[in-house]
Amino acid sequence: MLRGSRGPLIAGAGALALVLLVVFFLVLPKMGQVSDANDELAAAEGQQGTLESQLAALEQAEAAAPEARETIRDVEQQIPPTADEPGLLLLIKNASTDTGVTLATLTPGTPTLDPATGLSTIPLAVTATGGYFQLTDFLYTIETLPRAAKVVNVALAPAGGEAVTTVTNLLEMQASVVLDTSDQSAGPGSVPGPTEDAAAAAPTEGT
Amino acid sequence: MSQVNLLPPDILQAQRYRRLTSGVILAGLLALVLVLGFYLLKSNELGGVNDDIEAQNATNASIQASIADKQRFAELQARAQAQQELLSSAFAGEVSFSALLMDFSRVIPSDAYVDTLTLQTADLAAEDPAATGAQAGLVGSITGGGKAVSIDSLSVFLTRLEQVQGWVNPWMTTVTRNAEVNGFDYSMSVDLTDEVVTDRGRGGAVDAAG
């Protein structure tokens, strides 16, 4: 068969065909596998970079954890999880004692939920008697209480309805103060205890 | 002595073709060996890359385990930030009334005094502060009334009121002679701008520790 003048041609064609077959069915698929594997390796290496960034951020968060815990503790002290009316009354009473003013009335209102902030606001009307600077000091003490308190209105008038007074005489102060609690259902008729979800505070049938 | 090739030319030609065919087959085999060698090289490379992938995946899995372990710190930080924002919203628009009273005591002339004084702020946290009485840039007002020895005193009073940072539009609404005290009764008002809002009331730099 390979004899004669066509022998080298047939042998050459056969060898070329065999080599091409091996290239197409073995070498090229293998090269494709190697390329895919290299891509996969590059992706895995890239993922490592991302994961290391995440880990670095978490390690920073871990380092800042004591500070974060302290922040949470402080905020929970300033905005307690319950209305804590006894504590609230004592804070105001202590403020009046420390500053020498005489408390006449304390009128805590019913807490109302502010959906925008998720906090229940407790309005507190305070009537107190004292000198001008005593009352100023009393207001400062309220503004710097360990519990967050915001004064919104103050009215001063002569104490006991005196016709004439000066800034050094006794004045009666009526102040409106606002305090907050993170209890979304607080006050009379509410779900007892801390409530963080307003939906949970809604009365349900059969309970 | 001359040489004579007695081999017939067709046999010589056939020998030449056989040699050529053998050469072609040998070259083909050599090419095949080279291709197979390349194939083995690639197979070996693939094995190496697969090992690297396995090692890399193990490294990634280890990092992911560490991430899962430390995820609680991210949640803690998010909670602290939420609490901080809660505190900012509680103090939103806060005005220091003790500071207002101190400033008032500094600006009132020594020959005048107040009978009544009302300090009030608008609810800046409301969706529409204007609806609560706040004009643009104004966060509240001080109104009051009292007595002064002379109109000069009241004029000085008005001038001083305007010099306090955040106090604008000082106004005497009435000035009436009072023969009983040989002086004048007055009533006044001054508006408060957002400059009187405390740092924590602006939502910035709220110190959780108070």
Tab-separated table of C-alpha atoms in Angstrom:
chain	number	residue	atom	x	y	z
A	1	MET	CA	0.000	0.000	0.000
A	2	LEU	CA	2.829	2.346	0.894
A	3	ARG	CA	4.811	1.283	-2.035
A	4	GLY	CA	5.219	3.419	-5.041
A	5	SER	CA	5.305	7.125	-5.515
A	6	ARG	CA	2.182	7.723	-3.358
A	7	GLY	CA	3.694	6.008	-0.318
A	8	PRO	CA	5.302	9.113	1.231
A	9	LEU	CA	2.167	11.153	0.601
A	10	ILE	CA	-0.097	8.599	2.285
A	11	ALA	CA	2.323	8.218	5.193
A	12	GLY	CA	2.551	11.990	5.579
A	13	ALA	CA	-1.224	12.427	5.425
A	14	GLY	CA	-1.723	9.625	7.949
A	15	ALA	CA	0.845	11.037	10.352
A	16	LEU	CA	-0.635	14.539	10.054
A	17	ALA	CA	-4.140	13.169	10.656
A	18	LEU	CA	-2.983	11.265	13.719
A	19	VAL	CA	-1.195	14.290	15.132
A	20	LEU	CA	-4.245	16.505	14.461
A	21	LEU	CA	-6.539	13.978	16.132
A	22	VAL	CA	-4.342	13.907	19.208
A	23	VAL	CA	-4.159	17.711	19.249
A	24	PHE	CA	-7.927	18.174	18.861
A	25	PHE	CA	-9.095	15.431	21.197
A	26	LEU	CA	-6.420	15.460	23.864
A	27	VAL	CA	-4.226	18.525	23.874
A	28	LEU	CA	-6.760	21.302	23.215
A	29	PRO	CA	-9.294	20.055	25.809
A	30	LYS	CA	-6.475	19.747	28.327
A	31	MET	CA	-5.325	23.289	27.570
A	32	GLY	CA	-8.927	24.457	28.064
A	33	GLN	CA	-9.032	22.676	31.422
A	34	VAL	CA	-5.786	24.318	32.464
A	35	SER	CA	-7.116	27.734	31.431
A	36	ASP	CA	-10.368	27.167	33.353
A	37	ALA	CA	-8.447	26.000	36.388
A	38	ASN	CA	-6.233	29.081	36.232
A	39	ASP	CA	-9.334	31.275	36.067
A	40	GLU	CA	-10.791	29.445	39.046
A	41	LEU	CA	-7.552	29.914	40.953
A	42	ALA	CA	-7.481	33.624	40.147
A	43	ALA	CA	-11.098	33.941	41.340
A	44	ALA	CA	-10.283	32.104	44.560
A	45	GLU	CA	-7.272	34.352	45.117
A	46	GLY	CA	-9.439	37.410	44.453
A	47	GLN	CA	-12.007	36.116	46.923
A	48	GLN	CA	-9.270	35.824	49.518
A	49	GLY	CA	-8.580	39.548	49.145
A	50	THR	CA	-12.250	40.373	49.673
A	51	LEU	CA	-12.504	38.035	52.642
A	52	GLU	CA	-9.375	39.506	54.198
A	53	SER	CA	-10.868	43.002	53.874
A	54	GLN	CA	-14.038	41.802	55.600
A	55	LEU	CA	-11.974	40.134	58.291
A	56	ALA	CA	-9.919	43.300	58.815
A	57	ALA	CA	-13.137	45.325	59.234
A	58	LEU	CA	-14.449	42.772	61.721
A	59	GLU	CA	-11.161	42.824	63.627
A	60	GLN	CA	-11.514	46.596	63.876
A	61	ALA	CA	-15.064	46.099	65.136
A	62	GLU	CA	-13.719	43.590	67.655
A	63	ALA	CA	-11.120	46.088	68.847
A	64	ALA	CA	-13.872	48.718	69.201
A	65	ALA	CA	-16.255	46.304	70.931
A	66	PRO	CA	-15.635	47.581	74.486
A	67	GLU	CA	-16.384	51.121	73.315
A	68	ALA	CA	-19.512	49.935	71.481
A	69	ARG	CA	-20.725	48.087	74.585
A	70	GLU	CA	-20.149	51.207	76.669
A	71	THR	CA	-22.080	53.315	74.155
A	72	ILE	CA	-25.006	50.891	74.269
A	73	ARG	CA	-24.913	50.853	78.072
A	74	ASP	CA	-24.782	54.663	78.251
A	75	VAL	CA	-27.618	55.129	75.755
A	76	GLU	CA	-29.734	52.559	77.591
A	77	GLN	CA	-29.136	54.570	80.752
A	78	GLN	CA	-30.138	57.808	79.023
A	79	ILE	CA	-33.059	56.236	77.174
A	80	PRO	CA	-34.122	53.369	79.423
A	81	PRO	CA	-36.002	50.356	78.053
A	82	THR	CA	-38.950	51.134	80.358
A	83	ALA	CA	-40.548	54.421	81.393
A	84	ASP	CA	-39.091	53.976	84.917
A	85	GLU	CA	-41.291	56.639	86.469
A	86	PRO	CA	-39.954	56.080	90.007
A	87	GLY	CA	-36.417	56.777	88.834
A	88	LEU	CA	-37.596	59.769	86.839
A	89	LEU	CA	-39.353	61.331	89.840
A	90	LEU	CA	-36.316	60.738	92.037
A	91	LEU	CA	-34.001	62.379	89.490
A	92	ILE	CA	-36.124	65.530	89.417
A	93	LYS	CA	-36.483	65.552	93.195
A	94	ASN	CA	-32.711	65.180	93.650
A	95	ALA	CA	-32.115	67.974	91.124
A	96	SER	CA	-34.394	70.281	93.121
A	97	THR	CA	-32.708	69.325	96.397
A	98	ASP	CA	-29.224	69.880	94.978
A	99	THR	CA	-30.101	73.312	93.616
A	100	GLY	CA	-32.247	74.486	96.519
A	101	VAL	CA	-35.495	74.980	94.629
A	102	THR	CA	-38.840	73.887	96.004
A	103	LEU	CA	-40.852	71.536	93.849
A	104	ALA	CA	-44.555	72.375	93.791
A	105	THR	CA	-45.951	69.966	91.204
A	106	LEU	CA	-44.701	67.244	88.923
A	107	THR	CA	-47.110	66.138	86.211
A	108	PRO	CA	-45.849	63.256	84.106
A	109	GLY	CA	-48.009	62.801	81.005
A	110	THR	CA	-48.880	59.557	79.297
A	111	PRO	CA	-46.031	58.357	77.073
A	112	THR	CA	-46.771	58.558	73.366
A	113	LEU	CA	-44.948	56.654	70.664
A	114	ASP	CA	-43.152	58.660	68.007
A	115	PRO	CA	-43.136	56.350	64.979
A	116	ALA	CA	-40.354	58.369	63.339
A	117	THR	CA	-37.840	57.669	66.095
A	118	GLY	CA	-39.363	54.550	67.632
A	119	LEU	CA	-39.181	56.218	71.031
A	120	SER	CA	-41.995	56.863	73.475
A	121	THR	CA	-42.000	60.451	74.631
A	122	ILE	CA	-42.893	61.226	78.239
A	123	PRO	CA	-43.987	64.839	78.757
A	124	LEU	CA	-43.315	66.158	82.226
A	125	ALA	CA	-44.644	69.453	83.568
A	126	VAL	CA	-42.628	70.815	86.488
A	127	THR	CA	-43.573	73.694	88.751
A	128	ALA	CA	-40.870	74.870	91.113
A	129	THR	CA	-40.085	77.901	93.228
A	130	GLY	CA	-36.697	79.453	93.804
A	131	GLY	CA	-34.397	82.327	93.041
A	132	TYR	CA	-33.533	83.188	89.443
A	133	PHE	CA	-30.105	81.564	89.571
A	134	GLN	CA	-31.356	78.611	91.598
A	135	LEU	CA	-33.904	77.955	88.882
A	136	THR	CA	-31.197	78.378	86.242
A	137	ASP	CA	-29.073	75.844	88.083
A	138	PHE	CA	-32.080	73.530	88.399
A	139	LEU	CA	-32.621	73.700	84.626
A	140	TYR	CA	-28.923	72.999	84.029
A	141	THR	CA	-29.142	69.967	86.312
A	142	ILE	CA	-32.158	68.695	84.372
A	143	GLU	CA	-30.306	69.229	81.090
A	144	THR	CA	-27.377	67.170	82.349
A	145	LEU	CA	-29.261	64.381	84.087
A	146	PRO	CA	-27.952	60.838	83.542
A	147	ARG	CA	-31.261	60.300	81.751
A	148	ALA	CA	-31.882	62.212	78.515
A	149	ALA	CA	-34.197	65.129	79.292
A	150	LYS	CA	-35.019	67.997	76.974
A	151	VAL	CA	-36.552	71.220	78.272
A	152	VAL	CA	-38.962	72.683	75.717
A	153	ASN	CA	-40.676	75.556	77.532
A	154	VAL	CA	-40.020	77.663	80.581
A	155	ALA	CA	-42.207	80.357	82.112
A	156	LEU	CA	-41.131	82.488	85.068
A	157	ALA	CA	-43.440	84.588	87.182
A	158	PRO	CA	-43.303	86.098	90.661
A	159	ALA	CA	-43.899	83.433	93.247
A	160	GLY	CA	-47.181	83.677	95.123
A	161	GLY	CA	-48.544	86.227	92.686
A	162	GLU	CA	-46.517	89.092	94.080
A	163	ALA	CA	-47.022	92.237	92.120
A	164	VAL	CA	-43.387	93.214	92.081
A	165	THR	CA	-40.258	91.085	92.153
A	166	THR	CA	-36.684	91.240	91.024
A	167	VAL	CA	-34.340	88.621	89.642
A	168	THR	CA	-33.076	88.007	93.160
A	169	ASN	CA	-36.510	87.337	94.642
A	170	LEU	CA	-38.475	84.129	94.568
A	171	LEU	CA	-39.897	83.110	91.252
A	172	GLU	CA	-42.268	80.398	90.243
A	173	MET	CA	-41.145	78.440	87.238
A	174	GLN	CA	-43.331	76.302	85.039
A	175	ALA	CA	-41.233	74.114	82.783
A	176	SER	CA	-42.146	71.520	80.205
A	177	VAL	CA	-39.615	68.730	79.990
A	178	VAL	CA	-39.590	65.802	77.588
A	179	LEU	CA	-38.024	62.459	78.427
A	180	ASP	CA	-37.838	59.322	76.328
A	181	THR	CA	-37.994	55.589	76.695
A	182	SER	CA	-37.300	52.945	74.107
A	183	ASP	CA	-40.368	51.082	75.425
A	184	GLN	CA	-42.774	51.505	72.534
A	185	SER	CA	-45.730	50.646	74.727
A	186	ALA	CA	-45.389	52.555	77.978
A	187	GLY	CA	-47.695	54.105	80.529
A	188	PRO	CA	-51.132	53.191	81.871
A	189	GLY	CA	-52.929	50.511	79.864
A	190	SER	CA	-49.837	49.446	77.952
A	191	VAL	CA	-48.158	46.097	77.631
A	192	PRO	CA	-46.085	45.694	80.824
A	193	GLY	CA	-42.307	45.585	80.494
A	194	PRO	CA	-40.044	46.696	77.681
A	195	THR	CA	-41.521	46.568	74.181
A	196	GLU	CA	-39.265	47.186	71.220
A	197	ASP	CA	-41.731	46.324	68.488
A	198	ALA	CA	-44.850	48.443	68.257
A	199	ALA	CA	-46.678	45.601	66.544
A	200	ALA	CA	-46.105	43.446	69.594
A	201	ALA	CA	-47.676	46.146	71.722
A	202	ALA	CA	-50.943	46.067	69.812
A	203	PRO	CA	-53.640	44.241	71.794
A	204	THR	CA	-54.584	40.907	70.243
A	205	GLU	CA	-57.819	39.026	70.595
A	206	GLY	CA	-57.897	36.192	73.072
A	207	THR	CA	-54.929	37.379	75.068
B	1	MET	CA	38.581	1.556	-13.592
B	2	SER	CA	35.119	2.855	-14.176
B	3	GLN	CA	32.072	1.796	-12.008
B	4	VAL	CA	28.879	0.574	-13.630
B	5	ASN	CA	25.561	0.536	-11.692
B	6	LEU	CA	23.837	-2.563	-12.828
B	7	LEU	CA	20.694	-1.938	-10.547
B	8	PRO	CA	17.708	-1.316	-12.729
B	9	PRO	CA	16.402	2.324	-12.413
B	10	ASP	CA	12.874	1.300	-11.245
B	11	ILE	CA	14.306	-0.635	-8.299
B	12	LEU	CA	16.475	2.349	-7.428
B	13	GLN	CA	13.413	4.572	-7.592
B	14	ALA	CA	11.452	2.196	-5.323
B	15	GLN	CA	14.285	2.212	-2.795
B	16	ARG	CA	14.237	5.999	-2.826
B	17	TYR	CA	10.443	6.063	-2.180
B	18	ARG	CA	10.773	3.549	0.654
B	19	ARG	CA	13.434	5.695	2.294
B	20	LEU	CA	11.260	8.779	1.888
B	21	THR	CA	8.220	6.982	3.304
B	22	SER	CA	10.231	5.786	6.274
B	23	GLY	CA	11.447	9.351	6.849
B	24	VAL	CA	7.905	10.706	6.733
B	25	ILE	CA	6.684	8.030	9.150
B	26	LEU	CA	9.577	8.775	11.484
B	27	ALA	CA	8.846	12.507	11.347
B	28	GLY	CA	5.162	11.804	12.040
B	29	LEU	CA	6.074	9.659	15.045
B	30	LEU	CA	8.410	12.354	16.298
B	31	ALA	CA	5.624	14.965	15.994
B	32	LEU	CA	3.238	12.619	17.808
B	33	VAL	CA	5.726	12.112	20.627
B	34	LEU	CA	6.162	15.889	20.909
B	35	VAL	CA	2.396	16.450	21.014
B	36	LEU	CA	1.937	13.710	23.597
B	37	GLY	CA	4.783	15.208	25.620
B	38	PHE	CA	3.049	18.592	25.525
B	39	TYR	CA	-0.175	16.873	26.597
B	40	LEU	CA	1.560	15.290	29.582
B	41	LEU	CA	3.065	18.660	30.471
B	42	LYS	CA	-0.379	20.278	30.473
B	43	SER	CA	-1.821	17.392	32.492
B	44	ASN	CA	0.870	17.934	35.056
B	45	GLU	CA	0.211	21.691	35.092
B	46	LEU	CA	-3.507	21.054	35.563
B	47	GLY	CA	-2.787	18.863	38.552
B	48	GLY	CA	-0.635	21.598	40.072
B	49	VAL	CA	-3.277	24.267	39.502
B	50	ASN	CA	-5.959	22.024	41.012
B	51	ASP	CA	-3.765	21.569	44.080
B	52	ASP	CA	-3.367	25.351	44.305
B	53	ILE	CA	-7.135	25.788	44.022
B	54	GLU	CA	-7.684	23.279	46.795
B	55	ALA	CA	-5.166	25.051	49.013
B	56	GLN	CA	-6.696	28.441	48.195
B	57	ASN	CA	-10.204	27.159	48.949
B	58	ALA	CA	-8.973	25.830	52.272
B	59	THR	CA	-7.463	29.239	53.068
B	60	ASN	CA	-10.701	30.970	52.078
B	61	ALA	CA	-12.752	28.563	54.172
B	62	SER	CA	-10.518	29.310	57.139
B	63	ILE	CA	-10.971	33.069	56.668
B	64	GLN	CA	-14.725	32.609	56.265
B	65	ALA	CA	-14.835	30.693	59.530
B	66	SER	CA	-13.021	33.583	61.221
B	67	ILE	CA	-15.496	36.025	59.646
B	68	ALA	CA	-18.457	34.011	60.889
B	69	ASP	CA	-16.877	33.934	64.327
B	70	LYS	CA	-16.407	37.720	64.417
B	71	GLN	CA	-19.712	38.632	62.796
B	72	ARG	CA	-21.191	39.380	66.216
B	73	PHE	CA	-18.822	42.330	66.576
B	74	ALA	CA	-20.214	43.887	63.403
B	75	GLU	CA	-23.724	43.428	64.809
B	76	LEU	CA	-22.594	44.985	68.089
B	77	GLN	CA	-21.162	47.965	66.258
B	78	ALA	CA	-24.341	48.384	64.197
B	79	ARG	CA	-26.398	48.269	67.379
B	80	ALA	CA	-24.177	50.870	69.047
B	81	GLN	CA	-24.557	53.119	66.020
B	82	ALA	CA	-28.338	52.668	66.070
B	83	GLN	CA	-28.388	53.551	69.768
B	84	GLN	CA	-26.286	56.622	69.070
B	85	GLU	CA	-28.766	57.698	66.389
B	86	LEU	CA	-31.603	57.099	68.841
B	87	LEU	CA	-29.919	59.420	71.317
B	88	SER	CA	-29.397	62.027	68.586
B	89	SER	CA	-33.103	61.895	67.736
B	90	ALA	CA	-33.997	62.265	71.437
B	91	PHE	CA	-31.916	65.440	71.668
B	92	ALA	CA	-32.859	66.791	68.222
B	93	GLY	CA	-33.341	70.562	68.346
B	94	GLU	CA	-32.390	70.824	72.017
B	95	VAL	CA	-31.870	74.332	73.384
B	96	SER	CA	-30.105	74.929	76.680
B	97	PHE	CA	-32.620	76.909	78.735
B	98	SER	CA	-30.165	77.353	81.585
B	99	ALA	CA	-27.789	79.042	79.115
B	100	LEU	CA	-30.653	81.262	77.896
B	101	LEU	CA	-31.445	82.346	81.449
B	102	MET	CA	-27.767	83.032	82.151
B	103	ASP	CA	-27.507	85.134	78.996
B	104	PHE	CA	-30.699	86.973	79.909
B	105	SER	CA	-29.332	87.814	83.361
B	106	ARG	CA	-26.209	89.241	81.714
B	107	VAL	CA	-28.002	91.549	79.294
B	108	ILE	CA	-30.762	93.005	81.456
B	109	PRO	CA	-29.735	96.491	82.639
B	110	SER	CA	-29.212	96.968	86.350
B	111	ASP	CA	-32.036	99.532	86.489
B	112	ALA	CA	-34.606	97.200	84.927
B	113	TYR	CA	-36.143	93.924	85.927
B	114	VAL	CA	-38.624	91.345	84.660
B	115	ASP	CA	-41.916	90.298	86.209
B	116	THR	CA	-42.637	87.522	83.793
B	117	LEU	CA	-40.474	85.624	81.388
B	118	THR	CA	-41.443	82.881	78.947
B	119	LEU	CA	-38.936	80.901	76.945
B	120	GLN	CA	-40.248	78.498	74.357
B	121	THR	CA	-38.900	76.453	71.482
B	122	ALA	CA	-40.581	75.108	68.379
B	123	ASP	CA	-40.621	71.383	67.835
B	124	LEU	CA	-37.800	71.113	65.302
B	125	ALA	CA	-38.176	67.367	65.235
B	126	ALA	CA	-41.690	67.754	63.842
B	127	GLU	CA	-42.191	66.945	60.156
B	128	ASP	CA	-43.296	70.511	59.520
B	129	PRO	CA	-41.651	72.777	62.081
B	130	ALA	CA	-43.361	75.799	60.501
B	131	ALA	CA	-46.674	74.296	61.540
B	132	THR	CA	-45.519	74.449	65.148
B	133	GLY	CA	-44.848	78.150	64.903
B	134	ALA	CA	-41.243	78.164	63.791
B	135	GLN	CA	-40.343	80.586	61.046
B	136	ALA	CA	-37.437	79.979	58.723
B	137	GLY	CA	-34.272	79.740	60.778
B	138	LEU	CA	-36.044	80.532	64.044
B	139	VAL	CA	-36.253	77.880	66.705
B	140	GLY	CA	-38.054	79.706	69.476
B	141	SER	CA	-38.576	82.931	71.319
B	142	ILE	CA	-38.285	84.682	74.644
B	143	THR	CA	-41.109	86.933	75.746
B	144	GLY	CA	-41.438	88.801	78.971
B	145	GLY	CA	-42.430	91.927	80.759
B	146	GLY	CA	-41.229	94.005	83.643
B	147	LYS	CA	-40.272	97.473	84.776
B	148	ALA	CA	-37.474	99.858	83.998
B	149	VAL	CA	-36.374	103.172	85.394
B	150	SER	CA	-36.180	104.927	82.036
B	151	ILE	CA	-36.632	104.506	78.326
B	152	ASP	CA	-32.850	104.783	78.029
B	153	SER	CA	-32.579	101.567	80.019
B	154	LEU	CA	-34.981	99.830	77.677
B	155	SER	CA	-33.013	101.043	74.682
B	156	VAL	CA	-29.794	99.652	76.180
B	157	PHE	CA	-31.670	96.443	76.947
B	158	LEU	CA	-32.759	96.066	73.308
B	159	THR	CA	-29.224	96.714	72.071
B	160	ARG	CA	-27.786	94.125	74.434
B	161	LEU	CA	-30.416	91.538	73.523
B	162	GLU	CA	-29.310	91.680	69.914
B	163	GLN	CA	-25.679	91.178	70.851
B	164	VAL	CA	-26.273	87.690	72.227
B	165	GLN	CA	-25.350	85.027	69.699
B	166	GLY	CA	-28.475	83.407	68.296
B	167	TRP	CA	-30.824	86.106	69.598
B	168	VAL	CA	-32.476	88.178	66.884
B	169	ASN	CA	-35.410	90.549	66.355
B	170	PRO	CA	-35.490	92.057	69.855
B	171	TRP	CA	-38.709	94.056	70.183
B	172	MET	CA	-40.440	96.149	72.829
B	173	THR	CA	-44.131	95.496	72.247
B	174	THR	CA	-45.328	98.017	74.857
B	175	VAL	CA	-43.681	100.716	76.949
B	176	THR	CA	-46.048	102.402	79.397
B	177	ARG	CA	-45.307	105.006	82.036
B	178	ASN	CA	-46.013	103.721	85.550
B	179	ALA	CA	-46.422	106.586	87.986
B	180	GLU	CA	-46.462	104.246	91.016
B	181	VAL	CA	-42.855	103.199	90.532
B	182	ASN	CA	-41.807	106.355	88.726
B	183	GLY	CA	-40.691	104.306	85.750
B	184	PHE	CA	-42.010	102.343	82.810
B	185	ASP	CA	-43.753	99.037	82.375
B	186	TYR	CA	-42.583	97.158	79.336
B	187	SER	CA	-43.138	93.941	77.484
B	188	MET	CA	-40.570	92.549	75.111
B	189	SER	CA	-39.788	89.648	72.826
B	190	VAL	CA	-36.723	88.272	71.121
B	191	ASP	CA	-36.507	85.438	68.605
B	192	LEU	CA	-34.027	82.577	68.810
B	193	THR	CA	-32.177	81.237	65.785
B	194	ASP	CA	-30.744	77.763	65.349
B	195	GLU	CA	-27.449	79.099	66.713
B	196	VAL	CA	-28.831	78.492	70.211
B	197	VAL	CA	-29.327	74.790	69.481
B	198	THR	CA	-26.816	72.717	71.435
B	199	ASP	CA	-24.235	70.517	69.707
B	200	ARG	CA	-26.117	67.376	70.639
B	201	GLY	CA	-29.331	69.065	69.497
B	202	ARG	CA	-27.799	69.417	66.044
B	203	GLY	CA	-27.307	65.680	65.933
B	204	GLY	CA	-23.560	65.968	65.955
B	205	ALA	CA	-21.086	64.938	68.602
B	206	VAL	CA	-23.657	63.436	70.922
B	207	ASP	CA	-21.754	62.209	73.900
B	208	ALA	CA	-23.435	59.024	75.012
B	209	ALA	CA	-22.024	59.578	78.454
B	210	GLY	CA	-23.953	62.833	78.662
